Amino acid sequence: MNPATFDFPIISETVEGAWVENVVRGDPALAPAYIAAARRLVDRGAIAISSNCGFSIRHQAAVAASVNVPVVMSSLLLLPALLRQLPPSAKIAVLTYDSTHCGQDLLGIDDPTERARIVVGGIEGGKFWHDELKRPAPPIDVAAIETDVAACVARLRDAHPDIGLLLFECAGFPLAAAAIRRIAKLPVYDITSLCRLTIAAVVG
């Protein structure tokens, strides 16, 4: 939603009835509204479609089937490729807005051995988590995101010292990506990584 994020123009549509709590929880009744928003974007000239919540991956198949442009609803789509960047002994940490709702079904990894290489940690209960549940949400507190994500990374690395890469599920976390790269000294991927890759593939 920040026009400074990308070096290409963005247009946005609101998914009617979608709020943080029901998107994160996974309300299947939202699918028609996601499809309608995607079609409005295409009608307005969108050449690729993403979302501002990684939990929207639940609607990836429905939205992709409804439009004729590339659809990348969540950074979680990157997981199969990212696993192959690392040696088999290394793990990927998925940093999420709410780990209580980020289950194995969202990761897209069927092989149990590969699934075991993915560890998930969330910032539920933190300031950003509480702020995003408010209607309307207050201005984003970047320092709070950095603090909460850094603490989560530290907890995960204490439990899993073999983490070799970080993937941010939450579309708010890219604001903290540079700081987390400096602190953790690990590669960090997020939804902006996937959006840039997608746009580079479709723009001549």
PDB file of C-alpha atoms in Angstrom:
ATOM      1  CA  MET A   1       0.000   0.000   0.000  1.00  0.00           C
ATOM      2  CA  ASN A   2       3.042   2.295   0.239  1.00  0.00           C
ATOM      3  CA  PRO A   3       3.676   3.842  -3.190  1.00  0.00           C
ATOM      4  CA  ALA A   4       7.386   4.127  -2.325  1.00  0.00           C
ATOM      5  CA  THR A   5       7.767   0.348  -2.042  1.00  0.00           C
ATOM      6  CA  PHE A   6       8.046  -0.334  -5.764  1.00  0.00           C
ATOM      7  CA  ASP A   7       9.559   1.417  -8.764  1.00  0.00           C
ATOM      8  CA  PHE A   8       6.406   0.712 -10.754  1.00  0.00           C
ATOM      9  CA  PRO A   9       2.880   2.076 -10.255  1.00  0.00           C
ATOM     10  CA  ILE A  10       0.362   0.206  -8.145  1.00  0.00           C
ATOM     11  CA  ILE A  11      -3.422   0.330  -8.079  1.00  0.00           C
ATOM     12  CA  SER A  12      -5.512  -1.050  -5.256  1.00  0.00           C
ATOM     13  CA  GLU A  13      -8.965  -2.373  -4.557  1.00  0.00           C
ATOM     14  CA  THR A  14     -10.545  -3.251  -1.233  1.00  0.00           C
ATOM     15  CA  VAL A  15     -11.903  -6.761  -0.717  1.00  0.00           C
ATOM     16  CA  GLU A  16     -15.372  -6.132   0.628  1.00  0.00           C
ATOM     17  CA  GLY A  17     -15.882  -7.581   4.092  1.00  0.00           C
ATOM     18  CA  ALA A  18     -12.212  -8.488   4.566  1.00  0.00           C
ATOM     19  CA  TRP A  19     -10.728  -7.516   7.913  1.00  0.00           C
ATOM     20  CA  VAL A  20      -7.575  -8.757   9.594  1.00  0.00           C
ATOM     21  CA  GLU A  21      -9.422 -11.120  11.891  1.00  0.00           C
ATOM     22  CA  ASN A  22     -11.449 -12.968   9.254  1.00  0.00           C
ATOM     23  CA  VAL A  23      -8.674 -13.052   6.639  1.00  0.00           C
ATOM     24  CA  VAL A  24      -6.159 -14.439   9.134  1.00  0.00           C
ATOM     25  CA  ARG A  25      -8.699 -16.895  10.501  1.00  0.00           C
ATOM     26  CA  GLY A  26      -9.579 -18.038   6.993  1.00  0.00           C
ATOM     27  CA  ASP A  27     -13.197 -17.200   6.197  1.00  0.00           C
ATOM     28  CA  PRO A  28     -14.073 -19.113   2.995  1.00  0.00           C
ATOM     29  CA  ALA A  29     -17.055 -16.811   2.418  1.00  0.00           C
ATOM     30  CA  LEU A  30     -14.583 -14.102   1.352  1.00  0.00           C
ATOM     31  CA  ALA A  31     -13.632 -15.883  -1.879  1.00  0.00           C
ATOM     32  CA  PRO A  32     -16.260 -14.153  -4.087  1.00  0.00           C
ATOM     33  CA  ALA A  33     -15.181 -10.750  -2.779  1.00  0.00           C
ATOM     34  CA  TYR A  34     -11.524 -11.542  -3.532  1.00  0.00           C
ATOM     35  CA  ILE A  35     -12.466 -12.587  -7.063  1.00  0.00           C
ATOM     36  CA  ALA A  36     -14.557  -9.458  -7.592  1.00  0.00           C
ATOM     37  CA  ALA A  37     -11.695  -7.221  -6.397  1.00  0.00           C
ATOM     38  CA  ALA A  38      -9.219  -9.005  -8.672  1.00  0.00           C
ATOM     39  CA  ARG A  39     -11.506  -8.565 -11.683  1.00  0.00           C
ATOM     40  CA  ARG A  40     -11.906  -4.863 -10.901  1.00  0.00           C
ATOM     41  CA  LEU A  41      -8.116  -4.544 -10.842  1.00  0.00           C
ATOM     42  CA  VAL A  42      -7.796  -6.195 -14.248  1.00  0.00           C
ATOM     43  CA  ASP A  43     -10.530  -3.942 -15.595  1.00  0.00           C
ATOM     44  CA  ARG A  44      -8.468  -0.978 -14.371  1.00  0.00           C
ATOM     45  CA  GLY A  45      -5.353  -2.207 -16.160  1.00  0.00           C
ATOM     46  CA  ALA A  46      -3.542  -4.409 -13.633  1.00  0.00           C
ATOM     47  CA  ILE A  47      -0.979  -6.715 -15.262  1.00  0.00           C
ATOM     48  CA  ALA A  48      -0.335  -8.733 -12.077  1.00  0.00           C
ATOM     49  CA  ILE A  49      -2.211  -9.147  -8.803  1.00  0.00           C
ATOM     50  CA  SER A  50      -1.037  -9.571  -5.233  1.00  0.00           C
ATOM     51  CA  SER A  51      -2.515  -8.883  -1.801  1.00  0.00           C
ATOM     52  CA  ASN A  52      -1.551  -7.102   1.386  1.00  0.00           C
ATOM     53  CA  CYS A  53      -1.975 -10.161   3.631  1.00  0.00           C
ATOM     54  CA  GLY A  54      -0.086 -13.412   3.308  1.00  0.00           C
ATOM     55  CA  PHE A  55      -3.051 -15.344   4.673  1.00  0.00           C
ATOM     56  CA  SER A  56      -4.779 -14.501   1.397  1.00  0.00           C
ATOM     57  CA  ILE A  57      -2.974 -17.559   0.024  1.00  0.00           C
ATOM     58  CA  ARG A  58      -6.190 -19.389   0.907  1.00  0.00           C
ATOM     59  CA  HIS A  59      -7.759 -17.609  -2.078  1.00  0.00           C
ATOM     60  CA  GLN A  60      -4.808 -18.043  -4.457  1.00  0.00           C
ATOM     61  CA  ALA A  61      -6.384 -20.779  -6.583  1.00  0.00           C
ATOM     62  CA  ALA A  62      -9.774 -19.069  -6.841  1.00  0.00           C
ATOM     63  CA  VAL A  63      -8.333 -15.696  -7.814  1.00  0.00           C
ATOM     64  CA  ALA A  64      -5.816 -17.159 -10.272  1.00  0.00           C
ATOM     65  CA  ALA A  65      -8.629 -19.058 -11.989  1.00  0.00           C
ATOM     66  CA  SER A  66     -10.735 -15.909 -12.303  1.00  0.00           C
ATOM     67  CA  VAL A  67      -8.354 -13.565 -14.161  1.00  0.00           C
ATOM     68  CA  ASN A  68      -5.896 -13.743 -17.055  1.00  0.00           C
ATOM     69  CA  VAL A  69      -2.877 -12.120 -15.355  1.00  0.00           C
ATOM     70  CA  PRO A  70      -0.310 -13.602 -12.951  1.00  0.00           C
ATOM     71  CA  VAL A  71      -1.579 -13.869  -9.373  1.00  0.00           C
ATOM     72  CA  VAL A  72       0.773 -13.982  -6.373  1.00  0.00           C
ATOM     73  CA  MET A  73      -1.352 -13.580  -3.270  1.00  0.00           C
ATOM     74  CA  SER A  74       1.284 -14.491  -0.675  1.00  0.00           C
ATOM     75  CA  SER A  75       5.012 -14.761  -0.127  1.00  0.00           C
ATOM     76  CA  LEU A  76       4.344 -18.326   1.072  1.00  0.00           C
ATOM     77  CA  LEU A  77       4.244 -19.273  -2.611  1.00  0.00           C
ATOM     78  CA  LEU A  78       8.035 -18.903  -2.553  1.00  0.00           C
ATOM     79  CA  LEU A  79       8.624 -21.714  -0.058  1.00  0.00           C
ATOM     80  CA  PRO A  80       9.199 -24.626  -2.480  1.00  0.00           C
ATOM     81  CA  ALA A  81      11.848 -22.644  -4.368  1.00  0.00           C
ATOM     82  CA  LEU A  82      13.502 -21.262  -1.238  1.00  0.00           C
ATOM     83  CA  LEU A  83      13.924 -24.729   0.267  1.00  0.00           C
ATOM     84  CA  ARG A  84      16.047 -25.599  -2.741  1.00  0.00           C
ATOM     85  CA  GLN A  85      18.338 -22.634  -2.190  1.00  0.00           C
ATOM     86  CA  LEU A  86      19.646 -24.197   1.001  1.00  0.00           C
ATOM     87  CA  PRO A  87      21.435 -27.421   1.899  1.00  0.00           C
ATOM     88  CA  PRO A  88      19.093 -30.169   3.181  1.00  0.00           C
ATOM     89  CA  SER A  89      20.351 -29.616   6.717  1.00  0.00           C
ATOM     90  CA  ALA A  90      19.242 -25.961   6.793  1.00  0.00           C
ATOM     91  CA  LYS A  91      15.821 -24.673   7.814  1.00  0.00           C
ATOM     92  CA  ILE A  92      13.629 -21.767   6.759  1.00  0.00           C
ATOM     93  CA  ALA A  93      11.945 -19.626   9.382  1.00  0.00           C
ATOM     94  CA  VAL A  94       8.527 -18.277   8.389  1.00  0.00           C
ATOM     95  CA  LEU A  95       7.772 -15.105  10.323  1.00  0.00           C
ATOM     96  CA  THR A  96       4.037 -14.562  10.489  1.00  0.00           C
ATOM     97  CA  TYR A  97       1.537 -12.106  11.895  1.00  0.00           C
ATOM     98  CA  ASP A  98      -0.186 -14.924  13.790  1.00  0.00           C
ATOM     99  CA  SER A  99       1.375 -18.375  14.092  1.00  0.00           C
ATOM    100  CA  THR A 100      -1.782 -19.831  15.626  1.00  0.00           C
ATOM    101  CA  HIS A 101      -3.451 -19.579  12.198  1.00  0.00           C
ATOM    102  CA  CYS A 102      -0.420 -20.313   9.984  1.00  0.00           C
ATOM    103  CA  GLY A 103      -0.772 -24.075   9.724  1.00  0.00           C
ATOM    104  CA  GLN A 104       0.861 -26.662   7.501  1.00  0.00           C
ATOM    105  CA  ASP A 105      -2.023 -26.350   5.041  1.00  0.00           C
ATOM    106  CA  LEU A 106      -0.827 -22.855   4.065  1.00  0.00           C
ATOM    107  CA  LEU A 107       2.786 -23.833   3.373  1.00  0.00           C
ATOM    108  CA  GLY A 108       2.213 -25.817   0.184  1.00  0.00           C
ATOM    109  CA  ILE A 109       4.808 -28.466   1.068  1.00  0.00           C
ATOM    110  CA  ASP A 110       3.616 -32.075   0.915  1.00  0.00           C
ATOM    111  CA  ASP A 111       6.879 -33.927   1.589  1.00  0.00           C
ATOM    112  CA  PRO A 112       7.163 -34.493   5.387  1.00  0.00           C
ATOM    113  CA  THR A 113      10.961 -34.227   5.231  1.00  0.00           C
ATOM    114  CA  GLU A 114      10.727 -30.844   3.546  1.00  0.00           C
ATOM    115  CA  ARG A 115       7.957 -29.679   5.901  1.00  0.00           C
ATOM    116  CA  ALA A 116      10.235 -30.476   8.836  1.00  0.00           C
ATOM    117  CA  ARG A 117      12.686 -27.897   7.489  1.00  0.00           C
ATOM    118  CA  ILE A 118      10.150 -25.091   7.960  1.00  0.00           C
ATOM    119  CA  VAL A 119       9.721 -23.493  11.374  1.00  0.00           C
ATOM    120  CA  VAL A 120       7.013 -20.912  12.019  1.00  0.00           C
ATOM    121  CA  GLY A 121       7.030 -18.067  14.511  1.00  0.00           C
ATOM    122  CA  GLY A 122       4.542 -15.268  15.040  1.00  0.00           C
ATOM    123  CA  ILE A 123       4.216 -11.878  16.709  1.00  0.00           C
ATOM    124  CA  GLU A 124       0.735 -12.473  18.107  1.00  0.00           C
ATOM    125  CA  GLY A 125       0.126 -10.409  21.218  1.00  0.00           C
ATOM    126  CA  GLY A 126       2.613  -7.691  20.225  1.00  0.00           C
ATOM    127  CA  LYS A 127       1.864  -4.024  19.552  1.00  0.00           C
ATOM    128  CA  PHE A 128       1.600  -4.334  15.752  1.00  0.00           C
ATOM    129  CA  TRP A 129      -0.642  -7.396  16.146  1.00  0.00           C
ATOM    130  CA  HIS A 130      -3.012  -5.424  18.395  1.00  0.00           C
ATOM    131  CA  ASP A 131      -2.866  -2.293  16.227  1.00  0.00           C
ATOM    132  CA  GLU A 132      -3.881  -4.164  13.067  1.00  0.00           C
ATOM    133  CA  LEU A 133      -7.002  -5.540  14.758  1.00  0.00           C
ATOM    134  CA  LYS A 134      -8.320  -2.038  15.425  1.00  0.00           C
ATOM    135  CA  ARG A 135     -10.876  -0.427  13.095  1.00  0.00           C
ATOM    136  CA  PRO A 136      -9.461   1.698  11.661  1.00  0.00           C
ATOM    137  CA  ALA A 137      -5.897   0.612  12.278  1.00  0.00           C
ATOM    138  CA  PRO A 138      -3.611   3.368  13.584  1.00  0.00           C
ATOM    139  CA  PRO A 139      -0.555   4.532  11.604  1.00  0.00           C
ATOM    140  CA  ILE A 140       1.961   1.715  11.283  1.00  0.00           C
ATOM    141  CA  ASP A 141       4.603   1.698  13.991  1.00  0.00           C
ATOM    142  CA  VAL A 142       7.716   0.493  12.143  1.00  0.00           C
ATOM    143  CA  ALA A 143       9.807   0.378  15.311  1.00  0.00           C
ATOM    144  CA  ALA A 144       7.247  -1.942  16.920  1.00  0.00           C
ATOM    145  CA  ILE A 145       7.375  -4.273  13.909  1.00  0.00           C
ATOM    146  CA  GLU A 146      11.170  -4.355  14.042  1.00  0.00           C
ATOM    147  CA  THR A 147      11.133  -5.089  17.775  1.00  0.00           C
ATOM    148  CA  ASP A 148       8.515  -7.837  17.557  1.00  0.00           C
ATOM    149  CA  VAL A 149      10.034  -9.526  14.498  1.00  0.00           C
ATOM    150  CA  ALA A 150      13.583  -9.364  15.859  1.00  0.00           C
ATOM    151  CA  ALA A 151      12.436 -10.968  19.108  1.00  0.00           C
ATOM    152  CA  CYS A 152      10.641 -13.699  17.192  1.00  0.00           C
ATOM    153  CA  VAL A 153      13.714 -14.391  15.048  1.00  0.00           C
ATOM    154  CA  ALA A 154      15.855 -14.638  18.177  1.00  0.00           C
ATOM    155  CA  ARG A 155      13.459 -17.148  19.762  1.00  0.00           C
ATOM    156  CA  LEU A 156      13.384 -19.283  16.624  1.00  0.00           C
ATOM    157  CA  ARG A 157      17.160 -19.262  16.239  1.00  0.00           C
ATOM    158  CA  ASP A 158      17.629 -20.274  19.857  1.00  0.00           C
ATOM    159  CA  ALA A 159      15.424 -23.299  19.188  1.00  0.00           C
ATOM    160  CA  HIS A 160      16.706 -23.927  15.651  1.00  0.00           C
ATOM    161  CA  PRO A 161      20.292 -22.734  15.166  1.00  0.00           C
ATOM    162  CA  ASP A 162      20.305 -24.276  11.687  1.00  0.00           C
ATOM    163  CA  ILE A 163      17.977 -21.598  10.242  1.00  0.00           C
ATOM    164  CA  GLY A 164      19.516 -20.360   6.992  1.00  0.00           C
ATOM    165  CA  LEU A 165      16.850 -18.035   5.599  1.00  0.00           C
ATOM    166  CA  LEU A 166      13.880 -15.936   6.732  1.00  0.00           C
ATOM    167  CA  LEU A 167      10.555 -15.605   4.915  1.00  0.00           C
ATOM    168  CA  PHE A 168       8.079 -12.945   6.005  1.00  0.00           C
ATOM    169  CA  GLU A 169       4.439 -13.987   5.605  1.00  0.00           C
ATOM    170  CA  CYS A 170       3.044 -10.656   6.772  1.00  0.00           C
ATOM    171  CA  ALA A 171       2.841  -7.831   4.226  1.00  0.00           C
ATOM    172  CA  GLY A 172       3.637  -5.351   6.999  1.00  0.00           C
ATOM    173  CA  PHE A 173       6.978  -6.927   7.791  1.00  0.00           C
ATOM    174  CA  PRO A 174       8.879  -5.704   4.683  1.00  0.00           C
ATOM    175  CA  LEU A 175       9.085  -2.350   6.489  1.00  0.00           C
ATOM    176  CA  ALA A 176      11.457  -4.101   8.897  1.00  0.00           C
ATOM    177  CA  ALA A 177      13.297  -6.240   6.354  1.00  0.00           C
ATOM    178  CA  ALA A 178      16.438  -4.096   6.112  1.00  0.00           C
ATOM    179  CA  ALA A 179      16.786  -3.930   9.884  1.00  0.00           C
ATOM    180  CA  ILE A 180      16.251  -7.670  10.280  1.00  0.00           C
ATOM    181  CA  ARG A 181      18.831  -8.436   7.583  1.00  0.00           C
ATOM    182  CA  ARG A 182      21.366  -6.374   9.533  1.00  0.00           C
ATOM    183  CA  ILE A 183      20.470  -7.960  12.865  1.00  0.00           C
ATOM    184  CA  ALA A 184      20.100 -11.580  11.774  1.00  0.00           C
ATOM    185  CA  LYS A 185      22.669 -11.558   8.966  1.00  0.00           C
ATOM    186  CA  LEU A 186      20.419 -13.904   7.007  1.00  0.00           C
ATOM    187  CA  PRO A 187      18.629 -13.573   3.653  1.00  0.00           C
ATOM    188  CA  VAL A 188      15.113 -12.174   4.065  1.00  0.00           C
ATOM    189  CA  TYR A 189      12.374 -12.729   1.503  1.00  0.00           C
ATOM    190  CA  ASP A 190       8.900 -11.196   1.600  1.00  0.00           C
ATOM    191  CA  ILE A 191       5.914 -10.338  -0.588  1.00  0.00           C
ATOM    192  CA  THR A 192       7.781  -7.435  -2.190  1.00  0.00           C
ATOM    193  CA  SER A 193      10.436  -9.896  -3.409  1.00  0.00           C
ATOM    194  CA  LEU A 194       7.736 -11.938  -5.133  1.00  0.00           C
ATOM    195  CA  CYS A 195       5.991  -8.874  -6.576  1.00  0.00           C
ATOM    196  CA  ARG A 196       9.223  -7.539  -8.066  1.00  0.00           C
ATOM    197  CA  LEU A 197       9.991 -10.930  -9.613  1.00  0.00           C
ATOM    198  CA  THR A 198       6.488 -11.134 -11.084  1.00  0.00           C
ATOM    199  CA  ILE A 199       6.540  -7.643 -12.554  1.00  0.00           C
ATOM    200  CA  ALA A 200      10.003  -8.225 -14.024  1.00  0.00           C
ATOM    201  CA  ALA A 201       8.595 -11.305 -15.762  1.00  0.00           C
ATOM    202  CA  VAL A 202       5.681  -9.508 -17.405  1.00  0.00           C
ATOM    203  CA  VAL A 203       7.099  -6.080 -18.253  1.00  0.00           C
ATOM    204  CA  GLY A 204       9.133  -5.931 -21.461  1.00  0.00           C
TER     205      GLY A 204
END
